[in-house]
Coordinates of C-alpha atoms and ligand atoms in Angstrom, one line a residue:
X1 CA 38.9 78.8 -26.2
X2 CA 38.9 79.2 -22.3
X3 CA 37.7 75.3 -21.7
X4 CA 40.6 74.7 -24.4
X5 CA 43.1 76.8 -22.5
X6 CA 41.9 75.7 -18.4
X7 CA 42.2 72.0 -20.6
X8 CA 45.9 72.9 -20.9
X9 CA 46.3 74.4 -17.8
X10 CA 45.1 71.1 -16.1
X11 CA 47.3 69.3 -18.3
X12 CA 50.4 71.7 -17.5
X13 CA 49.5 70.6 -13.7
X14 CA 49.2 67.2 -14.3
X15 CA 52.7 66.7 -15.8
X16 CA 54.2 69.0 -13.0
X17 CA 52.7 67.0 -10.2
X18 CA 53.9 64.1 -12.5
X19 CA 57.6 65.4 -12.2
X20 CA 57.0 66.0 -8.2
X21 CA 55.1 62.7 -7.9
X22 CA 58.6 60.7 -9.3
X23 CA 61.3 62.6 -7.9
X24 CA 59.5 61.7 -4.6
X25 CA 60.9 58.3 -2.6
X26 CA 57.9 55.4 -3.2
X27 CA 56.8 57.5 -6.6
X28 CA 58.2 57.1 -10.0
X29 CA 61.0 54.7 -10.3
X30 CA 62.5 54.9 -6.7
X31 CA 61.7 51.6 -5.7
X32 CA 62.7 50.0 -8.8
X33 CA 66.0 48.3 -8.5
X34 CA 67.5 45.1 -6.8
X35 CA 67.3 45.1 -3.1
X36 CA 69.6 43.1 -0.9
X37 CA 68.5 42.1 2.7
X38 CA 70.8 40.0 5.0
X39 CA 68.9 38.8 7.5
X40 CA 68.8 37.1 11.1
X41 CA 71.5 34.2 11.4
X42 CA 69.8 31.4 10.8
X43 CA 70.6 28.0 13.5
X44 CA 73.2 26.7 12.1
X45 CA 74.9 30.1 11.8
X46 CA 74.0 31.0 8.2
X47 CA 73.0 34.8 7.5
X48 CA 70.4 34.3 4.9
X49 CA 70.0 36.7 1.9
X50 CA 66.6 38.2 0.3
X51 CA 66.9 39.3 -2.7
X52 CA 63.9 41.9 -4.0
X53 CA 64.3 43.0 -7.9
X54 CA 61.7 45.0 -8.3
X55 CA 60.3 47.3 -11.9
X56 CA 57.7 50.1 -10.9
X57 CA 55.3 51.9 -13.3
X58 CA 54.2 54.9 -11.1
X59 CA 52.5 53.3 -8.2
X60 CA 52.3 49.6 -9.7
X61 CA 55.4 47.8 -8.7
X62 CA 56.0 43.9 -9.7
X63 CA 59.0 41.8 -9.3
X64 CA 60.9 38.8 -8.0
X65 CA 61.3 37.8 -4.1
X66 CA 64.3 35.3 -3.7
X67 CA 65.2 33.6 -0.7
X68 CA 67.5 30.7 0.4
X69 CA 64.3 28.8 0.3
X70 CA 62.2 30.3 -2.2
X71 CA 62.0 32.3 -5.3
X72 CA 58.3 34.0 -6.0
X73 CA 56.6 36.6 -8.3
X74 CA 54.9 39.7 -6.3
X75 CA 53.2 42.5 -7.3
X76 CA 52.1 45.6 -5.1
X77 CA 51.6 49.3 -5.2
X78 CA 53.7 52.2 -3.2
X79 CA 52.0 54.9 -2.2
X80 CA 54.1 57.7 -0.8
X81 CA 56.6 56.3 1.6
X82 CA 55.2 52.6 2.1
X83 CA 55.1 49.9 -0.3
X84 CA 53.2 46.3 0.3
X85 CA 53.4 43.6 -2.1
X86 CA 51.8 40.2 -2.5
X87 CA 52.7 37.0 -3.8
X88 CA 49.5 36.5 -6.1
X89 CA 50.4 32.2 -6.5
X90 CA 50.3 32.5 -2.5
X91 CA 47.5 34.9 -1.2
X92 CA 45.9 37.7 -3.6
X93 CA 44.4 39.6 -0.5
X94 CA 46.4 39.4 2.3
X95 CA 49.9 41.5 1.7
X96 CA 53.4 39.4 2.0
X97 CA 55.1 42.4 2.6
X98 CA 54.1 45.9 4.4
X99 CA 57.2 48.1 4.6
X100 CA 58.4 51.5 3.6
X101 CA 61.5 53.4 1.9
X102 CA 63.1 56.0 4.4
X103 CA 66.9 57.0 4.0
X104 CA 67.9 54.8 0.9
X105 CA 67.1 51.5 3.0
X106 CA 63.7 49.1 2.3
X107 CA 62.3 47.9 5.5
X108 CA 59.8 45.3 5.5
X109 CA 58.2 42.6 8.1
X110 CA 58.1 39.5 6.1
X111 CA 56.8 36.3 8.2
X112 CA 58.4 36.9 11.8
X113 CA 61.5 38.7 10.1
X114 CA 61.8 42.1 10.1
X115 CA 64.1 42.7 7.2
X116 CA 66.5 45.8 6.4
X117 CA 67.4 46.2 2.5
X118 CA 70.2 48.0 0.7
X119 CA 70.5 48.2 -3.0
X120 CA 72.4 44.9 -3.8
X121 CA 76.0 44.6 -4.9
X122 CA 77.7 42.0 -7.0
X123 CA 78.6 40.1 -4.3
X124 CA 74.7 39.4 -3.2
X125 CA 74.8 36.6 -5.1
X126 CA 73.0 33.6 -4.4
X127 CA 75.4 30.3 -5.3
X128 CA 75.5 29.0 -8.9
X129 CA 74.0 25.2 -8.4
X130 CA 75.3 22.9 -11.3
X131 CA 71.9 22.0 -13.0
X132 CA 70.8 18.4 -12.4
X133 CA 68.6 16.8 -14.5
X134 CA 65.6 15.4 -14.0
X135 CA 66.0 10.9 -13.8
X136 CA 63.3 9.0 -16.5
X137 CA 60.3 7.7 -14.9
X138 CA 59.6 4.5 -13.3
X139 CA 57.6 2.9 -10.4
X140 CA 59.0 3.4 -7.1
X141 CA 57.8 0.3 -5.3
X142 CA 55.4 0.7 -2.5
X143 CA 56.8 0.6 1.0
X144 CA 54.6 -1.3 2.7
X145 CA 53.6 1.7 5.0
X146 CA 50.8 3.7 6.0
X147 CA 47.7 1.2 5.4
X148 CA 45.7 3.8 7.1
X149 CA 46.5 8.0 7.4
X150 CA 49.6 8.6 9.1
X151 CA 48.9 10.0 12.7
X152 CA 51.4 11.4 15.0
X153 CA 52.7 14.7 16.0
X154 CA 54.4 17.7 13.9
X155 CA 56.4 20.6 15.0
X156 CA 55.9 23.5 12.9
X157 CA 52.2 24.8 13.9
X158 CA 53.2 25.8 17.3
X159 CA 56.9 25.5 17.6
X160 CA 58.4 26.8 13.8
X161 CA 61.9 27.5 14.5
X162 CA 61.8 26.7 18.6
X163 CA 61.8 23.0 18.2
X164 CA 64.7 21.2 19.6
X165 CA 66.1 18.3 21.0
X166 CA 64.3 18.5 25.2
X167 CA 61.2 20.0 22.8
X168 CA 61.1 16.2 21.0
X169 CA 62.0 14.3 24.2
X170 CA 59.3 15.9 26.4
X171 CA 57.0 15.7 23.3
X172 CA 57.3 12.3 23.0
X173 CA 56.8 11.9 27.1
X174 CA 53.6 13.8 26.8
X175 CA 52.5 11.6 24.1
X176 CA 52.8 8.1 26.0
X177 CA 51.0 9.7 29.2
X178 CA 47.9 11.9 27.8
X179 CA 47.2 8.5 25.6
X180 CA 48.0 10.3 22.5
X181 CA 50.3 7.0 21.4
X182 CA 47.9 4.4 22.5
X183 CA 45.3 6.1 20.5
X184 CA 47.3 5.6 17.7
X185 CA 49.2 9.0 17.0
X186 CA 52.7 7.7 16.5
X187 CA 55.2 9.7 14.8
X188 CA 56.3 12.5 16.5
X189 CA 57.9 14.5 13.5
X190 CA 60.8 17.7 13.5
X191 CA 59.9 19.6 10.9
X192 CA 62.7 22.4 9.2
X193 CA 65.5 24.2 11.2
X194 CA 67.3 20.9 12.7
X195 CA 69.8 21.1 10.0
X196 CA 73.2 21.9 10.1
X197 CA 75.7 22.4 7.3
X198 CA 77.2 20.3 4.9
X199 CA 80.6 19.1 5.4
X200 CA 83.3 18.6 2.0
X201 CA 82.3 15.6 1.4
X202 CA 78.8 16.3 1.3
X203 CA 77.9 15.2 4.9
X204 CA 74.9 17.1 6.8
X205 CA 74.9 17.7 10.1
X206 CA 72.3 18.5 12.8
X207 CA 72.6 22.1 14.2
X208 CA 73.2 23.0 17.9
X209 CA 69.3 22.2 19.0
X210 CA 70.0 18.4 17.9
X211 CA 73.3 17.4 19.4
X212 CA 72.3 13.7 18.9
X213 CA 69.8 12.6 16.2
X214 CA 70.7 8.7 16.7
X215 CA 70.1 9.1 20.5
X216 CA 67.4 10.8 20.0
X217 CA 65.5 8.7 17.9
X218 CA 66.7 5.7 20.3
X219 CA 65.0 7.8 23.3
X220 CA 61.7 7.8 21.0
X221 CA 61.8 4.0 20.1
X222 CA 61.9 3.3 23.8
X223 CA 58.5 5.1 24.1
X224 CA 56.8 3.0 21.5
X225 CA 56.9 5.9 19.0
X226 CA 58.6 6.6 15.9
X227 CA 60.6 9.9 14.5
X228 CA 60.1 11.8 11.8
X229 CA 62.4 14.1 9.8
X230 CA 62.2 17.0 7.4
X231 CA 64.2 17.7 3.9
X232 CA 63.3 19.2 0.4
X233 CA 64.4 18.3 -3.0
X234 CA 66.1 21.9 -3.6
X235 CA 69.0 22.8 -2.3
X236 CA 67.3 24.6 0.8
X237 CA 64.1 24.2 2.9
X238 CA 61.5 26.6 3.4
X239 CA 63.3 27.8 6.0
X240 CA 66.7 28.6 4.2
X241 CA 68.5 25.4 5.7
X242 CA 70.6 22.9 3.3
X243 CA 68.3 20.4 1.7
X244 CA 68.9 17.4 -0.5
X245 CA 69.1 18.7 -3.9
X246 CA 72.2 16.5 -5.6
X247 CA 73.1 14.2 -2.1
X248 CA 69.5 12.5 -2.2
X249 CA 71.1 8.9 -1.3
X250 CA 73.5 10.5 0.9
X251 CA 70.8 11.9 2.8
X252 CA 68.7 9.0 3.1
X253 CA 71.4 6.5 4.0
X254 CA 72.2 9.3 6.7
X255 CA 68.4 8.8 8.2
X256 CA 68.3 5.0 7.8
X257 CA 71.3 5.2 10.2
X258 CA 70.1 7.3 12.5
X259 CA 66.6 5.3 12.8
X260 CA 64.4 7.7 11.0
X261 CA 60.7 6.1 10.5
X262 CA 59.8 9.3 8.4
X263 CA 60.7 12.1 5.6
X264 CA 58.5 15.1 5.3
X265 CA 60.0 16.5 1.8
X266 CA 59.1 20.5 0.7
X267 CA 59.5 21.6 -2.9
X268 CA 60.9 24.5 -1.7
X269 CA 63.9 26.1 -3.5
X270 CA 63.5 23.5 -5.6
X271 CA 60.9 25.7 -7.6
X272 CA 63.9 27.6 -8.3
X273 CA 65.6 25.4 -10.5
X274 CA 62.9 23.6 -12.0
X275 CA 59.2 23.8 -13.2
X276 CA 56.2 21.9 -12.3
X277 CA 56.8 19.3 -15.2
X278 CA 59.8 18.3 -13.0
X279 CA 57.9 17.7 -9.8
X280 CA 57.0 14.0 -10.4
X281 CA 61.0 12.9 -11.6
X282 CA 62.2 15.0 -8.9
X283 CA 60.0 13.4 -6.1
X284 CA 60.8 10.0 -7.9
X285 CA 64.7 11.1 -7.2
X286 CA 64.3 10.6 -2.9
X287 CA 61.5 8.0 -3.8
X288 CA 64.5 6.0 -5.2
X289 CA 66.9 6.6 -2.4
X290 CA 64.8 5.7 0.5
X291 CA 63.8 2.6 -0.9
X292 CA 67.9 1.9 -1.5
X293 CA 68.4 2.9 1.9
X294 CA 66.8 0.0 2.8
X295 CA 65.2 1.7 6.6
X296 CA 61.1 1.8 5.4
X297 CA 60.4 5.0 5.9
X298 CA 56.5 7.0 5.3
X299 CA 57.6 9.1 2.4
X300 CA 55.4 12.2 2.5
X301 CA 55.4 14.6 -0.5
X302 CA 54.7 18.4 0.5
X303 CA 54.4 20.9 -2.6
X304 CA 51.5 22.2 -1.8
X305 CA 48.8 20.0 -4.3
X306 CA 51.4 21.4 -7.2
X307 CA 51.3 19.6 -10.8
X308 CA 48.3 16.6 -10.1
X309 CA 50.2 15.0 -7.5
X310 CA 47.4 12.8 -6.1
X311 CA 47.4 10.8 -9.8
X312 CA 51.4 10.1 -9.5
X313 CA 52.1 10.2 -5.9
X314 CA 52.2 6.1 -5.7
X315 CA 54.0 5.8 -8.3
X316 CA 57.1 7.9 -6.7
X317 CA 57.2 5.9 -3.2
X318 CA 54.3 8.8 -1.9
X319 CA 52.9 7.6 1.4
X320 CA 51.1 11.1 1.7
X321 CA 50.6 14.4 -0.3
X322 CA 49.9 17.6 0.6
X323 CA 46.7 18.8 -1.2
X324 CA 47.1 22.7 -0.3
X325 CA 48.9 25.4 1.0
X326 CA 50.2 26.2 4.9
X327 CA 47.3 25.8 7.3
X328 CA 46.7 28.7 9.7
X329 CA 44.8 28.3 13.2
X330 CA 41.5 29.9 11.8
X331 CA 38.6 28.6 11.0
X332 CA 38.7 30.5 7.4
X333 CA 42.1 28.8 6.4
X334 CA 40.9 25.2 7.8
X335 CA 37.6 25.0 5.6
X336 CA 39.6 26.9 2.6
X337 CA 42.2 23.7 2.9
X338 CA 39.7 20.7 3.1
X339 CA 37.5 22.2 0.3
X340 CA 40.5 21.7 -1.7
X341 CA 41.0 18.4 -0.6
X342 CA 37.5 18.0 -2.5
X343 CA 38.5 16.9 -6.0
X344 CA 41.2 14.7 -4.7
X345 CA 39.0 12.1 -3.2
X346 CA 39.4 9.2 -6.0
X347 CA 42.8 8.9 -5.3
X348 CA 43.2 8.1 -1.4
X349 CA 43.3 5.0 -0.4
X350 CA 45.5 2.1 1.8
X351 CA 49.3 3.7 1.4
X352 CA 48.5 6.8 -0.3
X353 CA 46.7 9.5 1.5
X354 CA 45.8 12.9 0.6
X355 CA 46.8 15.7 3.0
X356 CA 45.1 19.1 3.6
X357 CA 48.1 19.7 5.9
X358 CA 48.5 19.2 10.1
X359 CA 46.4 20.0 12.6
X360 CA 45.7 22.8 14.5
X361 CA 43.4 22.2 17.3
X362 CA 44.2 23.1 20.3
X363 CA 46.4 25.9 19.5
X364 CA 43.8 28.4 20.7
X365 CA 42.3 30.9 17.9
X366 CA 39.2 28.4 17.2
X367 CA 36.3 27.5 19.1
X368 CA 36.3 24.1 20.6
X369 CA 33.0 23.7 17.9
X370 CA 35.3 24.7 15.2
X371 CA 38.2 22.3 16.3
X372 CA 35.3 19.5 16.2
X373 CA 34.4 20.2 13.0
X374 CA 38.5 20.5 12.0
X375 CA 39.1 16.3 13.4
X376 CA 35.7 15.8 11.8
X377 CA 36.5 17.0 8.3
X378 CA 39.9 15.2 9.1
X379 CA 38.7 12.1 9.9
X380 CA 35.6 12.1 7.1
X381 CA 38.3 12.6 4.4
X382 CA 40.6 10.1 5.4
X383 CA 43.3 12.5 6.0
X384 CA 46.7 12.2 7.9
X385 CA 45.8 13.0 11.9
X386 CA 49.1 15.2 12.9
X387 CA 48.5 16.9 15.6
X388 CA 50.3 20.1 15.8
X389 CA 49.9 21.5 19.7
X390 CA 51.4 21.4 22.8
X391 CA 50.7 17.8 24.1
X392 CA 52.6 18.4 27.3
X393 CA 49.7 21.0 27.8
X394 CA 46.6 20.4 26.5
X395 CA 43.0 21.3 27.6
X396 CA 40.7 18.6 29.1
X397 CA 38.8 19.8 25.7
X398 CA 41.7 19.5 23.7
X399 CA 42.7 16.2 24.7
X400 CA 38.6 15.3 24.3
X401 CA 38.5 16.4 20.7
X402 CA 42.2 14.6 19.8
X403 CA 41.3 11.8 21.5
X404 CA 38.1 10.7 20.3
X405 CA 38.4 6.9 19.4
X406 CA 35.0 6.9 18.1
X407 CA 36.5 10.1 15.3
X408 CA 40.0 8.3 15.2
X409 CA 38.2 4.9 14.1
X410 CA 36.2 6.7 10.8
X411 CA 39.6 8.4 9.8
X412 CA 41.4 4.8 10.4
X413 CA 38.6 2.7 8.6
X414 CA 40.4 -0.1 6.9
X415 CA 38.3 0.7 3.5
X416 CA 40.3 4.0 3.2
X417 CA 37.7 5.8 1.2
X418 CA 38.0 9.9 1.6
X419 CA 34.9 11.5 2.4
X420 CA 33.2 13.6 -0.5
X421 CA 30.1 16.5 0.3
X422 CA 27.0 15.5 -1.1
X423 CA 25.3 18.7 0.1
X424 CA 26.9 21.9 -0.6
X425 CA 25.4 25.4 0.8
X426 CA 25.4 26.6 4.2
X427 CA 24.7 23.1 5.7
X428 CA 27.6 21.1 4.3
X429 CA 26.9 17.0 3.9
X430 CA 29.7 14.9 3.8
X431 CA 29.3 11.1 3.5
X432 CA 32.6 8.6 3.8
X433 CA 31.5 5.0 3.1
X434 CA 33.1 2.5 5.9
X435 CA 34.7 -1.3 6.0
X436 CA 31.6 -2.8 7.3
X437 CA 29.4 -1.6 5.0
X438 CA 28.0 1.5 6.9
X439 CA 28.8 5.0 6.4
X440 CA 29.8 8.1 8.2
X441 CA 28.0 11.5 7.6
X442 CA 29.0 15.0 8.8
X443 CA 26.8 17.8 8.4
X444 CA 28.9 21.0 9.1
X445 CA 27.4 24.1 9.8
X446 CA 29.4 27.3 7.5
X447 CA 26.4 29.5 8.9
X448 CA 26.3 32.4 11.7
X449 CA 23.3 30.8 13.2
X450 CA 22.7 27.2 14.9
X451 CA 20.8 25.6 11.7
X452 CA 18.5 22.5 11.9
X453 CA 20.0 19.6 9.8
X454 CA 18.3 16.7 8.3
X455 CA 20.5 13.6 7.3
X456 CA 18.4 10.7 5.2
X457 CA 19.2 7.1 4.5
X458 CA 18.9 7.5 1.2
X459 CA 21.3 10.0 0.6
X460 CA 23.6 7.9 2.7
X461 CA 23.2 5.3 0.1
X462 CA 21.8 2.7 3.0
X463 CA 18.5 1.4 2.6
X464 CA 15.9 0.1 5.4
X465 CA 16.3 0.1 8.8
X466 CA 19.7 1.7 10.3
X467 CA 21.3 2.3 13.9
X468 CA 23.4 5.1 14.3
X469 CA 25.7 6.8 16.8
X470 CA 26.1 10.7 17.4
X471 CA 30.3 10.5 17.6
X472 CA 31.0 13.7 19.2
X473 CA 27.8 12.8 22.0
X474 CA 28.7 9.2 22.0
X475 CA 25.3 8.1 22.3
X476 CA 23.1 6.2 19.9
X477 CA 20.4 8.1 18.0
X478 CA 17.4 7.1 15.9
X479 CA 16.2 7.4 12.7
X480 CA 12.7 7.9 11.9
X481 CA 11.2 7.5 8.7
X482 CA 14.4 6.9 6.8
X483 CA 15.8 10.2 8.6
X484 CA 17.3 11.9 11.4
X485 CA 16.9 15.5 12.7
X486 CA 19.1 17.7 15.1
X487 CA 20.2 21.3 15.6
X488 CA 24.2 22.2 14.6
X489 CA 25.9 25.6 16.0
X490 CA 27.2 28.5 13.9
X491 CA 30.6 26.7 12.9
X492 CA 29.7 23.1 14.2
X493 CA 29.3 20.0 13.2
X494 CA 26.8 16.7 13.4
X495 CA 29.3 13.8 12.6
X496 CA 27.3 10.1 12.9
X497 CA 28.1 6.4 12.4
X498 CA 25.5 5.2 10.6
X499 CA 25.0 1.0 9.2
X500 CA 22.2 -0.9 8.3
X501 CA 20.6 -3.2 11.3
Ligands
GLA601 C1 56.5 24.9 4.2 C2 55.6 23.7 4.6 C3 55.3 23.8 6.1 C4 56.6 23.7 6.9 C5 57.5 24.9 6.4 C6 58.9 24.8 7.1 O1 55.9 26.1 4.3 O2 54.5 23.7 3.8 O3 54.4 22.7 6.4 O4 57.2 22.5 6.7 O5 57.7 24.9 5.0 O6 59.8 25.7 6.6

């Protein structure tokens, strides 16, 4: 009787605290409803709207996160005042959002934006798009372009929104004098937030930061370099500026004119208005139009490794796909980004190159070891070299790592093979089988400790006698008895050139 009647006490308490527990903010329902934030204006002027609907089940929330430039699911808890969601496609441990619920207003910090959220009205609305549908399939012809992995320079690691016109031009300086060009790296490509808005007819234009596209790409040409551009088949970038969705020949005929050499294109919002089944018409779509715009320009597909892309990527005009997600400057996203370059490896080859994304040495939260072992991996799976730092200021080791012909020539090998591991544990082995019938081999160290690493002939397929070359000592080494021995670092790498004598 007493355990029967303290049984219903504790059940009495329980509901009570129940009651309390929901009429509290961040308990109960009170997050659950559709949030509108209007956010900082964006460079062309536009204030960009975030739209968070979001159903709650006592401290288990789940919902929808729209932006301009994206739409995802997320899921999170609350837990009293403060709420953090994730976007579980994107990253199931680290939080999207961390913010809290405090006088009828959400505030979260969402990428660099710190965003202020009022329950929506009718008129936070994003635009109804007339749906488009997706073309039949057909081969795109091939281009002509990128025999070998694209190399050059990108924008967005370092620069994100602060890229601009003198940015480019001083870019492009610092590439002709630290040797950057004559060591092959190109195409100095702006990535999102050049755009401007579209006119009546349809017309884009640059934003303030590019007063000149033509002259600028002119001012590039005359440095023996090339520009690159950046769009998306939705109808917004990443970023929340107007992409190409419906003026695809319109757009490309636009970068012919200016002298474009290349078109960085992000699925984007375009996940917002179609699915994964769509990805190869879509992609086909600008495929098409660059082709009729008759300027060749390296066609390089970003959406993120989405829907196979490495088995159709030729046949859409694809010069380059990305493999993965965004890169980060640690050593944790780098190696999470080529291990998922892994499976791809069949499909890389002269004009069609997997990409695990741009690079991030120099930028300054790796050790020079790990930036080694980052051109290394790079190089050993044939992937495109863009560098993504601050030419006009590198390090003497910076510049030492970038610039390493004897690195640059394995990711350039004519044969075009990507690199697969044929060791896998702490001591990584990856072999990449060269042109003139040698091979390179990279042992990379994922251990804490300096490791002692042991590369054979026979595992590098060779047989007999071999010379070989240590490329980050630039020396020649030997093999004894059909193998070689040396010590890696915690988070380094042993990268040889190995051929038979
Ligand atoms: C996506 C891409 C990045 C970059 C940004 C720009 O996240 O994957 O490489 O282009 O968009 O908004």
């Amino acid at each position: 009787m007493g355990e029967r009647l303290s049984g219903r006490r504790v059940a009495l308490v329980a509901a009570l605290v129940g009651l309390m527990m929901a009429a509290m903010p961040g308990f109960g329902q009170g997050l659950a409803r559709r949030w509108a934030a209007h956010g900082k204006a964006l460079e062309n002027g536009e204030v960009p709207l975030t739209i968070l609907d979001l159903k709650q089940s006592g401290n288990e929330l789940s919902g929808k996160l729209t932006g301009l430039g994206y739409g995802v699911d997320v899921k999170g808890t609350a837990t009293g005042n403060h709420f953090e969601l994730f976007v579980p496609e994107w990253d199931q441990k680290k939080p999207l959002i961390v913010g809290e619920l405090a006088n009828g207003e959400l505030r979260w910090k969402q990428w660099s934006s710190e965003l202020v959220a009022k329950p929506a009205t009718a008129a936070d609305e994003f635009p109804k798009l007339e749906y488009l549908e997706p073309p039949a399939l057909h081969k795109v012809p091939y281009n002509g372009l990128a025999k070998t992995p694209p190399m050059g320079w990108n924008s967005w690691n370092l620069f994100a929104e602060k890229v601009d016109d003198k940015t480019v031009r001083t870019m492009a300086d610092a590439m002709v004098s630290s040797g950057m060009r004559d060591a092959g790296y190109v195409y100095v490509n702006i990535d999102d937030t050049w755009e401007g808005t579209r006119d009546a007819e349809g017309n884009l234009s640059t934003n303030h930061k590019f007063p000149d596209m033509k002259a600028l790409a002119e001012y590039v040409h005359s440095k023996g370099l090339k520009l690159g551009i950046y769009s998306g088949p939705g109808p917004r970038t990443c970023g929340g500026y107007p992409a190409s969705y419906g003026h695809e020949a319109q757009d490309a005929k636009l970068y012919a004119s200016w002298g474009i050499d290349y078109l960085k294109y992000d699925w984007c919002s375009a996940g917002n208005i179609y699915k994964n089944d769509a990805l190869q018409p879509i992609y086909q779509k600008m495929g098409d139009a660059l082709e009729a715009s008759g300027r060749p320009m390296v066609y390089s597909l970003c959406e993120y490794g989405m829907g196979g892309v490495e088995k159709w990527g030729p046949e859409v005009g694809g010069n380059l796909w990305r493999t993965t997600g965004d890169i980060s400057d640690t050593w944790e996203s780098m190696i999470a980004n080529i291990e998922k370059q892994v499976p791809t490896a069949p499909w890389a080859g002269p004009g069609h190159w997997n990409d695990p994304d741009m690079l991030e040495i120099g930028n300054g939260h790796m050790t020079p070891e790990e930036y080694r072992v980052h051109m290394s991996l790079w190089s050993l799976t044939a992937a495109p070299l863009l560098a993504g730092n601050d030419i006009r200021t590198m390090t003497e080791t910076t510049k030492s790592i970038l610039l390493n012909k004897e690195v640059i020539a394995i990711d350039q090998d004519a044969l075009g093979k990507q690199a697969s591991p044929v060791k896998k544990g702490e001591l990584e082995t990856w072999v990449k089988p060269l042109a003139d019938g040698g091979v390179a081999v990279g042992v990379v160290n994922l251990g804490a400790v300096a490791a002692s690493a042991t590369v054979t002939v026979a595992e590098l397929g060779l047989k007999g006698n071999v010379m070989a070359r240590d490329l980050w000592a630039h020396k020649d080494v030997k093999f004894g008895g059909g193998k070689y021995t040396a010590t890696v670092a915690s988070h380094g790498v042993l990268l040889l050139r190995v051929s038979a004598k």
